[in-house]
Coordinates of C-alpha atoms in Angstrom, one line a residue:
M629 CA 115.5 83.8 113.1
S630 CA 117.2 80.5 114.6
A631 CA 119.7 78.8 113.1
S632 CA 117.5 76.3 111.9
D633 CA 115.7 77.8 109.6
I634 CA 118.8 78.6 107.9
P635 CA 118.2 75.2 105.6
D636 CA 114.6 76.1 104.8
I637 CA 115.9 79.5 103.7
R638 CA 118.7 78.0 101.3
R639 CA 115.9 75.5 99.8
H640 CA 113.8 78.4 99.1
M641 CA 117.1 80.3 97.5
E642 CA 117.7 77.2 95.1
R643 CA 114.1 76.9 94.1
L644 CA 113.7 80.9 92.9
A645 CA 117.4 80.5 91.8
A646 CA 116.4 77.2 89.4
E647 CA 113.5 79.2 88.2
G648 CA 115.3 82.0 87.5
V649 CA 114.7 84.6 90.4
D650 CA 117.2 86.5 91.8
V651 CA 115.0 89.7 93.2
V652 CA 112.4 88.7 96.6
R653 CA 109.7 91.8 96.3
V654 CA 108.5 92.0 100.3
I655 CA 105.2 93.9 100.6
Y656 CA 103.0 95.1 103.3
P657 CA 99.3 96.1 103.5
D658 CA 99.6 99.9 105.0
L659 CA 96.7 101.5 106.5
I660 CA 93.9 101.5 103.1
G661 CA 95.5 98.5 102.0
T662 CA 98.3 100.0 99.7
D663 CA 101.1 97.9 99.3
R664 CA 104.5 99.1 100.7
A665 CA 107.5 97.3 100.1
R666 CA 110.9 96.1 99.2
D667 CA 113.0 94.9 96.5
V668 CA 116.2 92.2 98.0
L669 CA 118.7 90.8 95.5
L670 CA 118.1 86.8 96.4
D671 CA 121.8 86.5 97.5
H672 CA 120.7 89.2 100.8
L673 CA 117.5 87.2 101.5
P674 CA 119.2 85.2 104.6
T675 CA 119.8 88.6 106.2
A676 CA 116.3 90.1 105.3
C677 CA 115.2 87.1 107.5
A678 CA 117.6 87.2 109.9
H679 CA 117.5 91.1 110.6
G680 CA 114.5 92.2 109.1
L681 CA 113.9 95.2 107.1
A682 CA 113.7 98.7 108.5
F683 CA 110.7 101.0 107.4
C684 CA 109.8 103.9 109.0
R685 CA 106.4 103.3 111.1
A686 CA 105.0 106.6 109.7
V687 CA 104.3 105.0 106.8
Y688 CA 101.2 103.7 108.2
H689 CA 100.4 107.0 108.6
T690 CA 101.4 108.7 105.8
S691 CA 98.4 109.7 103.2
P692 CA 98.0 109.0 99.7
Q693 CA 99.2 112.3 99.0
G694 CA 102.4 111.9 100.9
D695 CA 101.6 113.9 103.8
V696 CA 102.2 112.4 107.3
V697 CA 99.5 112.3 109.7
P698 CA 100.4 113.1 113.4
V699 CA 99.5 109.8 114.7
A700 CA 100.6 109.0 118.2
G701 CA 103.9 106.7 117.8
G702 CA 104.9 108.4 114.5
L703 CA 105.7 112.0 114.4
D704 CA 106.0 113.0 118.4
A705 CA 107.7 109.6 118.8
G706 CA 110.7 110.5 116.5
L707 CA 109.7 109.0 113.5
P708 CA 111.3 105.6 115.1
D709 CA 111.5 102.1 112.7
V710 CA 109.6 99.1 112.2
C711 CA 110.7 95.8 111.0
V712 CA 109.4 93.7 108.4
R713 CA 110.9 89.8 107.7
P714 CA 109.4 88.3 104.7
D715 CA 107.1 85.4 104.8
L716 CA 108.5 82.7 102.8
S717 CA 105.4 80.5 103.2
T718 CA 103.9 83.1 100.7
L719 CA 106.8 83.2 98.3
T720 CA 105.1 83.5 94.1
V721 CA 106.5 83.8 91.5
L722 CA 105.1 87.2 89.6
P723 CA 104.2 85.7 86.1
W724 CA 104.3 88.9 84.4
E725 CA 108.2 90.4 86.4
P726 CA 110.8 88.3 84.8
G727 CA 113.4 87.3 87.7
V728 CA 110.9 88.3 90.8
A729 CA 109.2 86.7 93.1
A730 CA 107.1 88.2 96.0
C731 CA 106.4 87.3 99.5
L732 CA 104.5 88.9 102.3
G733 CA 105.8 90.6 105.2
E734 CA 105.4 90.1 109.1
V735 CA 105.8 93.6 110.4
T736 CA 106.6 93.9 114.5
D737 CA 107.9 96.6 117.0
P738 CA 111.4 96.2 117.2
A739 CA 112.0 97.4 120.4
T740 CA 109.2 94.7 121.8
S741 CA 109.4 92.5 118.7
A742 CA 105.5 92.1 119.4
P743 CA 103.1 93.3 115.7
A744 CA 103.1 96.4 114.5
P745 CA 99.9 98.4 116.8
E746 CA 98.3 99.7 113.2
S747 CA 99.4 96.5 111.1
P748 CA 96.4 94.7 109.7
R749 CA 97.0 92.1 109.6
D750 CA 97.8 91.5 112.7
L751 CA 95.2 93.1 113.5
L752 CA 93.0 89.8 111.6
R753 CA 94.9 87.9 113.3
A754 CA 93.8 88.9 116.7
V755 CA 90.2 89.5 115.8
L756 CA 90.5 85.4 114.8
A757 CA 91.8 84.8 118.0
R758 CA 89.3 86.0 119.7
C759 CA 86.9 83.8 117.3
A760 CA 88.7 81.0 118.0
E761 CA 88.1 80.9 121.7
E762 CA 84.2 80.3 120.9
G763 CA 84.9 77.6 118.6
L764 CA 84.6 79.5 115.5
S765 CA 86.5 79.9 112.5
P766 CA 85.3 82.3 109.6
V767 CA 85.3 81.3 106.3
V768 CA 85.7 84.3 103.8
G769 CA 85.1 84.7 100.3
P770 CA 85.6 87.9 98.8
E771 CA 84.1 90.0 95.4
L772 CA 85.8 92.9 94.2
E773 CA 85.0 95.3 91.3
Y774 CA 87.5 98.1 89.9
F775 CA 87.5 100.6 87.0
L776 CA 90.1 100.6 84.3
L777 CA 91.1 103.9 82.5
E778 CA 93.0 104.9 80.1
P779 CA 94.8 108.4 79.4
A780 CA 92.7 111.4 78.2
P781 CA 94.9 114.6 78.3
G782 CA 91.7 116.8 77.5
S783 CA 89.4 115.7 80.4
P784 CA 89.5 116.9 83.6
T785 CA 91.0 114.0 85.9
G786 CA 93.5 113.0 83.1
W787 CA 91.6 109.6 82.7
R788 CA 88.6 108.2 80.8
R789 CA 86.8 104.6 81.6
S790 CA 88.4 102.0 79.0
P791 CA 86.0 101.3 77.4
E792 CA 82.9 104.0 77.6
T793 CA 80.5 100.9 77.0
T794 CA 77.0 100.8 78.0
G795 CA 75.1 98.6 78.8
A796 CA 77.3 95.4 78.5
V797 CA 77.0 94.5 82.1
Y798 CA 77.4 90.3 83.3
T799 CA 79.3 90.3 79.6
A800 CA 82.6 88.7 78.4
G801 CA 84.7 88.9 75.5
L802 CA 85.7 91.9 72.9
R803 CA 81.9 93.3 72.8
A804 CA 82.7 95.1 76.4
D805 CA 86.5 94.3 76.2
P806 CA 87.8 94.9 73.0
D807 CA 91.2 95.1 74.4
N808 CA 91.0 91.4 76.3
H809 CA 91.7 92.9 79.1
L810 CA 90.0 90.7 81.8
L811 CA 91.2 87.5 79.8
R812 CA 94.6 89.1 80.8
T813 CA 94.4 89.5 83.6
L814 CA 92.7 86.3 84.8
R815 CA 95.5 83.9 83.2
L816 CA 98.0 86.2 84.7
L817 CA 96.4 86.2 88.1
R818 CA 95.6 82.5 87.8
D819 CA 99.6 82.1 87.2
L820 CA 100.1 83.9 90.7
R821 CA 98.0 81.3 92.6
I822 CA 95.5 83.8 94.5
G823 CA 92.7 82.1 94.5
V824 CA 91.3 83.6 90.9
T825 CA 87.9 82.0 89.5
N826 CA 86.0 83.6 87.1
G827 CA 85.7 86.9 85.9
N828 CA 83.4 89.4 83.8
H829 CA 82.5 93.1 82.5
E830 CA 80.5 94.8 85.4
F831 CA 77.8 97.3 85.2
D832 CA 79.7 100.4 83.4
G833 CA 81.9 101.1 80.8
G834 CA 85.3 100.2 82.4
Q835 CA 84.0 98.1 85.0
Y836 CA 85.4 94.7 85.6
E837 CA 84.8 92.7 88.5
I838 CA 87.4 89.3 89.4
N839 CA 86.0 87.2 92.1
L840 CA 88.0 85.2 94.4
T841 CA 87.6 81.4 95.9
H842 CA 86.8 81.1 99.8
S843 CA 89.5 80.3 102.3
G844 CA 90.3 80.9 106.1
A845 CA 89.8 84.6 106.5
L846 CA 93.2 85.1 106.8
D847 CA 94.5 83.7 103.7
A848 CA 91.5 84.9 102.0
A849 CA 92.2 88.7 103.3
D850 CA 96.0 87.6 102.1
R851 CA 95.1 86.9 98.1
A852 CA 92.3 90.2 98.5
F853 CA 95.3 92.3 99.0
R854 CA 97.9 91.3 96.8
F855 CA 94.8 90.7 94.0
K856 CA 94.1 94.5 94.4
A857 CA 97.7 95.4 94.1
A858 CA 98.1 92.8 91.1
V859 CA 95.9 94.4 89.3
K860 CA 96.6 98.2 89.4
E861 CA 100.5 96.4 89.2
L862 CA 99.1 95.0 85.3
A863 CA 97.3 97.9 84.4
R864 CA 100.3 100.4 84.9
R865 CA 102.1 97.8 82.6
E866 CA 99.7 99.0 79.6
G867 CA 100.0 102.3 80.3
R868 CA 96.5 102.3 81.9
L869 CA 95.0 103.2 85.9
A870 CA 93.5 100.4 87.4
T871 CA 91.6 101.7 90.4
F872 CA 89.4 100.4 93.5
M873 CA 88.2 103.6 94.4
A874 CA 84.4 104.1 95.3
K875 CA 83.3 105.5 92.6
P876 CA 85.2 107.8 90.6
F877 CA 83.0 108.8 87.9
G878 CA 80.1 110.9 89.0
E879 CA 77.6 109.8 86.1
A880 CA 78.5 106.2 86.7
G881 CA 78.0 103.9 89.8
G882 CA 80.4 102.6 92.0
S883 CA 82.9 99.4 92.7
G884 CA 81.6 97.1 95.5
F885 CA 83.8 94.8 97.4
H886 CA 81.4 92.2 98.3
L887 CA 82.4 90.0 101.5
H888 CA 80.9 86.1 101.3
L889 CA 80.9 84.9 105.2
S890 CA 80.8 81.4 106.9
C891 CA 82.0 79.8 110.3
E892 CA 83.5 76.5 110.5
D893 CA 83.4 74.6 113.7
P894 CA 86.9 72.8 114.8
D895 CA 85.7 69.6 112.8
G896 CA 85.9 72.4 110.0
R897 CA 81.7 71.9 109.5
N898 CA 79.7 75.0 108.5
V899 CA 78.1 76.2 111.6
F900 CA 75.5 78.4 109.4
D901 CA 73.7 75.8 108.0
D902 CA 70.6 73.9 109.9
P903 CA 67.9 72.6 108.0
S904 CA 65.6 72.6 111.1
G905 CA 66.1 76.1 112.0
A906 CA 64.7 79.4 110.3
H907 CA 65.5 80.0 107.0
G908 CA 67.8 77.4 107.2
L909 CA 70.0 78.7 109.4
S910 CA 71.7 78.3 112.4
A911 CA 71.2 79.8 115.8
T912 CA 74.7 80.8 114.9
A913 CA 74.6 81.8 111.6
R914 CA 71.2 84.2 113.0
H915 CA 72.9 85.8 115.6
A916 CA 75.5 86.7 112.9
V917 CA 73.0 88.7 111.4
A918 CA 71.7 90.6 113.9
G919 CA 75.7 91.5 115.3
V920 CA 76.4 92.6 111.9
L921 CA 73.0 94.8 111.8
A922 CA 73.7 95.7 115.2
H923 CA 77.1 97.1 114.7
A924 CA 77.0 98.2 111.1
P925 CA 77.2 102.2 111.7
A926 CA 80.5 101.6 113.2
L927 CA 81.5 98.8 110.3
A928 CA 80.9 101.3 108.0
A929 CA 84.0 103.0 108.8
L930 CA 85.7 100.6 107.9
A931 CA 83.8 99.2 104.8
N932 CA 83.8 102.8 103.9
P933 CA 86.5 104.2 104.4
T934 CA 87.1 107.1 102.3
V935 CA 85.0 111.0 101.4
N936 CA 84.1 109.6 98.3
S937 CA 83.0 106.2 99.5
Y938 CA 79.6 107.5 100.9
K939 CA 78.9 109.4 97.0
R940 CA 78.1 105.5 96.0
F941 CA 75.0 105.4 98.1
G942 CA 71.4 106.4 97.2
P943 CA 68.2 105.2 96.2
D944 CA 68.5 102.7 93.1
T945 CA 72.2 102.0 93.1
L946 CA 72.3 98.7 94.5
A947 CA 74.6 100.1 97.3
P948 CA 73.4 99.4 100.7
W949 CA 72.5 102.6 102.3
L950 CA 70.0 101.0 104.7
I951 CA 70.7 98.6 108.1
D952 CA 68.7 95.4 106.6
W953 CA 68.9 91.4 105.7
G954 CA 66.9 89.6 102.9
L955 CA 66.7 86.1 101.8
D956 CA 68.7 86.7 97.9
N957 CA 67.7 89.7 98.0
R958 CA 70.6 91.8 96.3
S959 CA 68.4 95.7 98.2
A960 CA 69.4 94.7 101.0
M961 CA 72.6 95.3 102.9
L962 CA 73.0 91.7 104.1
R963 CA 72.2 89.1 101.6
I964 CA 71.8 85.6 102.5
P965 CA 72.3 83.5 99.2
P966 CA 70.0 80.6 98.5
E967 CA 72.9 77.8 98.8
R968 CA 72.6 75.7 102.4
G969 CA 75.0 72.6 103.3
S970 CA 78.2 73.5 103.4
G971 CA 77.7 76.8 101.2
A972 CA 75.4 78.4 103.9
R973 CA 76.9 82.3 104.4
L974 CA 76.2 85.8 104.6
E975 CA 77.1 88.0 101.9
L976 CA 77.7 91.4 103.3
R977 CA 77.2 94.2 100.4
L978 CA 78.1 97.4 102.5
G979 CA 81.6 97.8 101.6
D980 CA 83.5 99.1 98.4
A981 CA 86.1 99.0 96.7
S982 CA 89.0 101.1 98.7
A983 CA 88.2 99.2 101.6
N984 CA 91.3 97.6 103.4
P985 CA 90.4 93.6 102.8
Y986 CA 92.7 93.1 106.4
L987 CA 90.3 95.5 108.1
L988 CA 86.8 94.4 106.8
I989 CA 87.3 91.0 107.2
A990 CA 88.5 91.8 110.8
G991 CA 85.6 94.1 111.4
T992 CA 83.0 91.8 110.0
A993 CA 84.0 88.8 111.6
A994 CA 84.2 90.7 115.0
A995 CA 80.8 92.0 114.5
A996 CA 79.3 88.8 113.7
L997 CA 81.0 87.1 116.8
L998 CA 79.6 90.2 119.2
G999 CA 76.3 88.8 117.8
V1000 CA 76.9 85.0 118.6
R1001 CA 78.1 86.6 122.1
A1002 CA 75.0 88.7 122.8
G1003 CA 72.5 85.7 121.4
E1004 CA 70.1 87.6 119.7
E1005 CA 67.5 87.3 117.0
P1006 CA 67.5 89.3 113.6
P1007 CA 64.5 91.5 112.6
A1008 CA 62.4 90.0 110.1
P1009 CA 64.4 89.4 106.5
L1010 CA 63.4 92.7 104.2
E1011 CA 60.7 91.5 101.2
G1012 CA 60.6 93.2 97.7
Y1013 CA 62.8 95.7 96.2
G1014 CA 64.7 97.4 99.8
Y1015 CA 66.0 101.3 99.6
D1016 CA 62.4 101.9 102.0
T1017 CA 63.3 104.5 104.9
T1018 CA 60.7 103.4 107.2
R1019 CA 61.5 100.1 106.9
A1020 CA 65.2 100.1 108.3
A1021 CA 67.5 102.6 110.1
L1022 CA 69.7 105.1 107.7
L1023 CA 73.7 104.1 107.7
P1024 CA 76.0 106.9 108.8
P1025 CA 75.4 108.9 105.2
T1026 CA 79.4 110.6 105.7
L1027 CA 82.7 109.7 106.2
S1028 CA 83.3 112.0 109.6
A1029 CA 79.7 110.5 110.8
A1030 CA 80.7 106.6 110.0
L1031 CA 84.1 107.2 112.7
D1032 CA 81.8 109.0 115.5
A1033 CA 80.1 105.5 115.0
L1034 CA 82.9 103.8 115.5
E1035 CA 84.3 105.5 118.4
A1036 CA 81.1 104.9 120.2
D1037 CA 80.7 101.3 119.7
T1038 CA 83.2 100.0 122.6
A1039 CA 82.2 96.4 122.2
L1040 CA 83.5 97.2 118.7
T1041 CA 86.2 98.8 119.2
D1042 CA 87.4 96.7 122.1
L1043 CA 87.5 93.5 119.7
L1044 CA 89.6 96.0 117.6
G1045 CA 92.0 97.3 120.0
K1046 CA 92.6 100.5 121.1
D1047 CA 95.9 101.4 119.6
F1048 CA 94.6 100.5 116.1
T1049 CA 91.4 102.0 116.7
T1050 CA 93.0 105.3 117.9
A1051 CA 95.5 105.3 114.9
F1052 CA 92.7 104.2 112.4
L1053 CA 90.0 107.3 113.9
T1054 CA 93.3 110.3 113.7
Y1055 CA 94.4 109.3 110.0
K1056 CA 90.9 109.1 108.3
R1057 CA 89.9 112.2 110.3
D1058 CA 92.9 114.0 108.3
E1059 CA 91.0 113.2 105.5
V1060 CA 88.1 114.2 106.4
A1061 CA 89.2 117.8 107.3
R1062 CA 91.8 118.1 104.4
F1063 CA 88.5 117.0 101.7
Q1064 CA 86.2 120.2 104.0
R1065 CA 89.3 122.5 103.6
H1066 CA 89.8 121.7 99.7
V1067 CA 87.8 123.9 97.6
T1068 CA 86.7 121.9 94.5
D1069 CA 85.6 122.4 90.8
W1070 CA 81.8 122.2 91.5
E1071 CA 81.9 124.8 93.9
F1072 CA 83.6 127.4 91.8
T1073 CA 81.2 126.2 88.8
E1074 CA 78.2 126.7 91.2
Y1075 CA 79.4 129.9 93.0
A1076 CA 82.0 132.1 91.3
Y1077 CA 79.9 133.2 88.7
H1078 CA 76.4 134.8 90.4
L1079 CA 78.5 135.7 93.8

């Protein structure tokens, strides 16, 4: 921080104090997209901006169970620090937490002042810089689903869906949501100013979808990250659990993270639109489609990043498990919505809700960019209902296979960066290994009595 920054910080402090704020929560995403944070008393904000907040770098390498995975730069380096400085341009008062505002944090390596290698936000920035070299600015609209759960002390997990209504897809109101969770959440998210537009009850009981408006890719990732953190926080306030896990219940469907992607040129024109092009799409759009299809096996590791993710796939799930594309066809992995003109875009339906928004958007933009560079045309679009293995190749069936595909896709990993790729693969392969050693309830029920 330079001396010229001090008046700006003071202005923020005066504004926040006038709104009754005395704490600033500084948050940033870890490798899996979970928010890491520290609460800073308002009077100490200048110090936090000047010197940063010290966090152990190994927080990027810490599993959901609290184990530190041996990723290079963490345990082997003696658990060094990263430095997190408040990004005051992202300050927002938390509507549900009196006296508290939140902002994103910029993460750097204190030894080099460069971005931390594992920082998802900086990975996305690096990919967007490569897109800008080609005159492309990705625009993204996120769609996320989640399950709302309430305590169920006698159940195996301790939770049940809230409510367990069936057949209420695309509904709103008390029939599917007797406690008005959706209305309450929509209004608070509106006041958080992260671009929430609408929501509805989804296919399964206790499942909801809330949509965000489209914007530049980094801003869209920031808003999707804050959205997930906010929904989880709001559920906890009510004694409930909101989970973006891909498939929390075997008898229910999964939760998706659909991504709408277009690109603008330096003049702000949507370069995916071309009334004279095939299907009303420009050559750039068709090349982007071809790129996403070509790199889909590797992209699955970022879009479907957990062992559980691959239980969401299968015939008639409306979750894509084949590598295909279609025109306004929801059974395809890559759907082209019917709008053209400024609304021309592709919709990647591959991702599940557990995906880190920064990594999913970075991977999708990188795959599209590689397609534009290669200049190849996609195959003919899917016609009719999909899920036909004679017409399209299979996506990786497991996280382990997806990680192998990511490692083998050197064109994509060169764009994502060697340090990030190594860290991500190491972290996720540890997850696979831990799962393979874990004895499940299914195994005991299946084998113990008879064997």
